[in-house]
PDB file of C-alpha atoms in Angstrom:
ATOM      1  CA  MET A   1      72.239 204.828  96.297  1.00 53.00           C
ATOM      2  CA  PRO A   2      71.674 201.290  97.519  1.00 56.00           C
ATOM      3  CA  ASN A   3      72.955 199.591  94.330  1.00 57.00           C
ATOM      4  CA  GLU A   4      76.263 201.475  94.228  1.00 55.00           C
ATOM      5  CA  GLN A   5      79.268 199.754  95.720  1.00 55.00           C
ATOM      6  CA  SER A   6      82.420 201.502  96.764  1.00 53.00           C
ATOM      7  CA  THR A   7      85.550 200.387  94.949  1.00 54.00           C
ATOM      8  CA  THR A   8      87.715 201.402  97.903  1.00 47.00           C
ATOM      9  CA  LYS A   9      87.323 200.350 101.500  1.00 54.00           C
ATOM     10  CA  HIS A  10      89.517 203.019 103.083  1.00 54.00           C
ATOM     11  CA  SER A  11      88.201 206.428 104.063  1.00 56.00           C
ATOM     12  CA  ASP A  12      91.542 208.042 103.156  1.00 69.00           C
ATOM     13  CA  ALA A  13      91.568 206.694  99.592  1.00 79.00           C
ATOM     14  CA  VAL A  14      92.736 209.065  96.887  1.00 80.00           C
ATOM     15  CA  PRO A  15      90.321 209.853  94.036  1.00 85.00           C
ATOM     16  CA  PRO A  16      91.451 208.969  90.509  1.00 87.00           C
ATOM     17  CA  GLY A  17      93.843 211.561  89.068  1.00 85.00           C
ATOM     18  CA  TRP A  18      94.899 212.836  92.493  1.00 86.00           C
ATOM     19  CA  GLN A  19      98.095 212.152  94.397  1.00 83.00           C
ATOM     20  CA  VAL A  20      98.973 212.148  98.074  1.00 81.00           C
ATOM     21  CA  LEU A  21     101.366 214.920  99.048  1.00 77.00           C
ATOM     22  CA  PRO A  22     104.165 214.109 101.481  1.00 79.00           C
ATOM     23  CA  ARG A  23     103.668 215.348 105.019  1.00 74.00           C
ATOM     24  CA  CYS A  24     105.562 218.542 105.753  1.00 70.00           C
ATOM     25  CA  THR A  25     108.113 217.859 108.495  1.00 68.00           C
ATOM     26  CA  HIS A  26     109.270 221.455 108.968  1.00 67.00           C
ATOM     27  CA  CYS A  27     105.819 223.099 108.966  1.00 65.00           C
ATOM     28  CA  ARG A  28     104.363 224.591 112.116  1.00 61.00           C
ATOM     29  CA  THR A  29     101.518 223.021 114.000  1.00 63.00           C
ATOM     30  CA  GLN A  30      98.073 224.553 114.187  1.00 67.00           C
ATOM     31  CA  PRO A  31      98.172 228.189 115.318  1.00 73.00           C
ATOM     32  CA  THR A  32      96.564 227.644 118.722  1.00 86.00           C
ATOM     33  CA  PHE A  33      98.514 230.233 120.668  1.00 90.00           C
ATOM     34  CA  PRO A  34      97.608 233.237 118.482  1.00 91.00           C
ATOM     35  CA  ALA A  35      93.961 232.180 118.661  1.00 92.00           C
ATOM     36  CA  GLY A  36      94.214 231.852 122.435  1.00 94.00           C
ATOM     37  CA  LEU A  37      95.821 235.270 122.631  1.00 95.00           C
ATOM     38  CA  ALA A  38      92.990 236.797 120.603  1.00 95.00           C
ATOM     39  CA  MET A  39      90.408 235.083 122.796  1.00 96.00           C
ATOM     40  CA  GLY A  40      92.176 236.380 125.886  1.00 96.00           C
ATOM     41  CA  VAL A  41      92.003 239.941 124.561  1.00 96.00           C
ATOM     42  CA  ALA A  42      88.319 239.500 123.731  1.00 97.00           C
ATOM     43  CA  PHE A  43      87.580 238.190 127.233  1.00 97.00           C
ATOM     44  CA  LEU A  44      89.643 240.987 128.749  1.00 96.00           C
ATOM     45  CA  PHE A  45      87.605 243.701 127.030  1.00 96.00           C
ATOM     46  CA  TRP A  46      84.351 241.817 127.581  1.00 96.00           C
ATOM     47  CA  GLY A  47      85.230 241.638 131.271  1.00 96.00           C
ATOM     48  CA  LEU A  48      85.726 245.410 131.398  1.00 95.00           C
ATOM     49  CA  ILE A  49      82.096 245.750 130.365  1.00 96.00           C
ATOM     50  CA  THR A  50      80.556 242.893 132.383  1.00 96.00           C
ATOM     51  CA  THR A  51      82.281 241.502 135.480  1.00 95.00           C
ATOM     52  CA  TRP A  52      85.693 241.045 137.013  1.00 95.00           C
ATOM     53  CA  VAL A  53      85.517 237.233 136.685  1.00 96.00           C
ATOM     54  CA  VAL A  54      85.439 237.417 132.881  1.00 96.00           C
ATOM     55  CA  TRP A  55      88.221 240.010 133.006  1.00 96.00           C
ATOM     56  CA  LEU A  56      90.317 237.685 135.173  1.00 97.00           C
ATOM     57  CA  VAL A  57      89.750 234.759 132.790  1.00 96.00           C
ATOM     58  CA  GLY A  58      90.879 237.027 129.944  1.00 97.00           C
ATOM     59  CA  ILE A  59      94.051 238.018 131.786  1.00 97.00           C
ATOM     60  CA  VAL A  60      94.907 234.382 132.603  1.00 97.00           C
ATOM     61  CA  LEU A  61      94.209 233.232 129.042  1.00 97.00           C
ATOM     62  CA  PHE A  62      96.227 236.120 127.594  1.00 97.00           C
ATOM     63  CA  ILE A  63      99.259 235.393 129.795  1.00 97.00           C
ATOM     64  CA  ALA A  64      99.117 231.640 129.189  1.00 96.00           C
ATOM     65  CA  ALA A  65      98.792 232.022 125.405  1.00 95.00           C
ATOM     66  CA  LEU A  66     101.550 234.628 125.244  1.00 95.00           C
ATOM     67  CA  ALA A  67     103.903 232.456 127.299  1.00 94.00           C
ATOM     68  CA  GLY A  68     103.089 229.402 125.180  1.00 91.00           C
ATOM     69  CA  TRP A  69     103.632 231.287 121.944  1.00 89.00           C
ATOM     70  CA  ILE A  70     106.970 232.665 123.124  1.00 91.00           C
ATOM     71  CA  MET A  71     108.083 229.189 124.252  1.00 89.00           C
ATOM     72  CA  GLU A  72     107.030 227.736 120.885  1.00 84.00           C
ATOM     73  CA  ILE A  73     109.039 230.371 119.016  1.00 84.00           C
ATOM     74  CA  ARG A  74     112.092 229.868 121.224  1.00 84.00           C
ATOM     75  CA  HIS A  75     111.896 226.091 120.858  1.00 79.00           C
ATOM     76  CA  GLY A  76     111.515 226.418 117.098  1.00 71.00           C
ATOM     77  CA  TYR A  77     114.663 228.508 116.767  1.00 56.00           C
ATOM     78  CA  LYS A  78     116.677 226.082 118.896  1.00 56.00           C
ATOM     79  CA  SER A  79     115.681 223.059 116.823  1.00 49.00           C
ATOM     80  CA  HIS A  80     116.938 224.502 113.514  1.00 47.00           C
TER      81      HIS A  80
END
């Protein structure tokens, strides 16, 4: 509405009755490696049906995501 004015100027303002939770310092990041692994498997099977290029992309994505996930797990255990 054109006549309404915002009482807050920040986009991250908290609505009345809400509170900001502290940021979790020990939580994991976004699960990108499992999603990449799943996409690699999907491309791998899609490549079996279509062409070897898609199959090769699936293999590369699968290996890269698996290696990244393993390195993330190993790094996580060392830091605790």
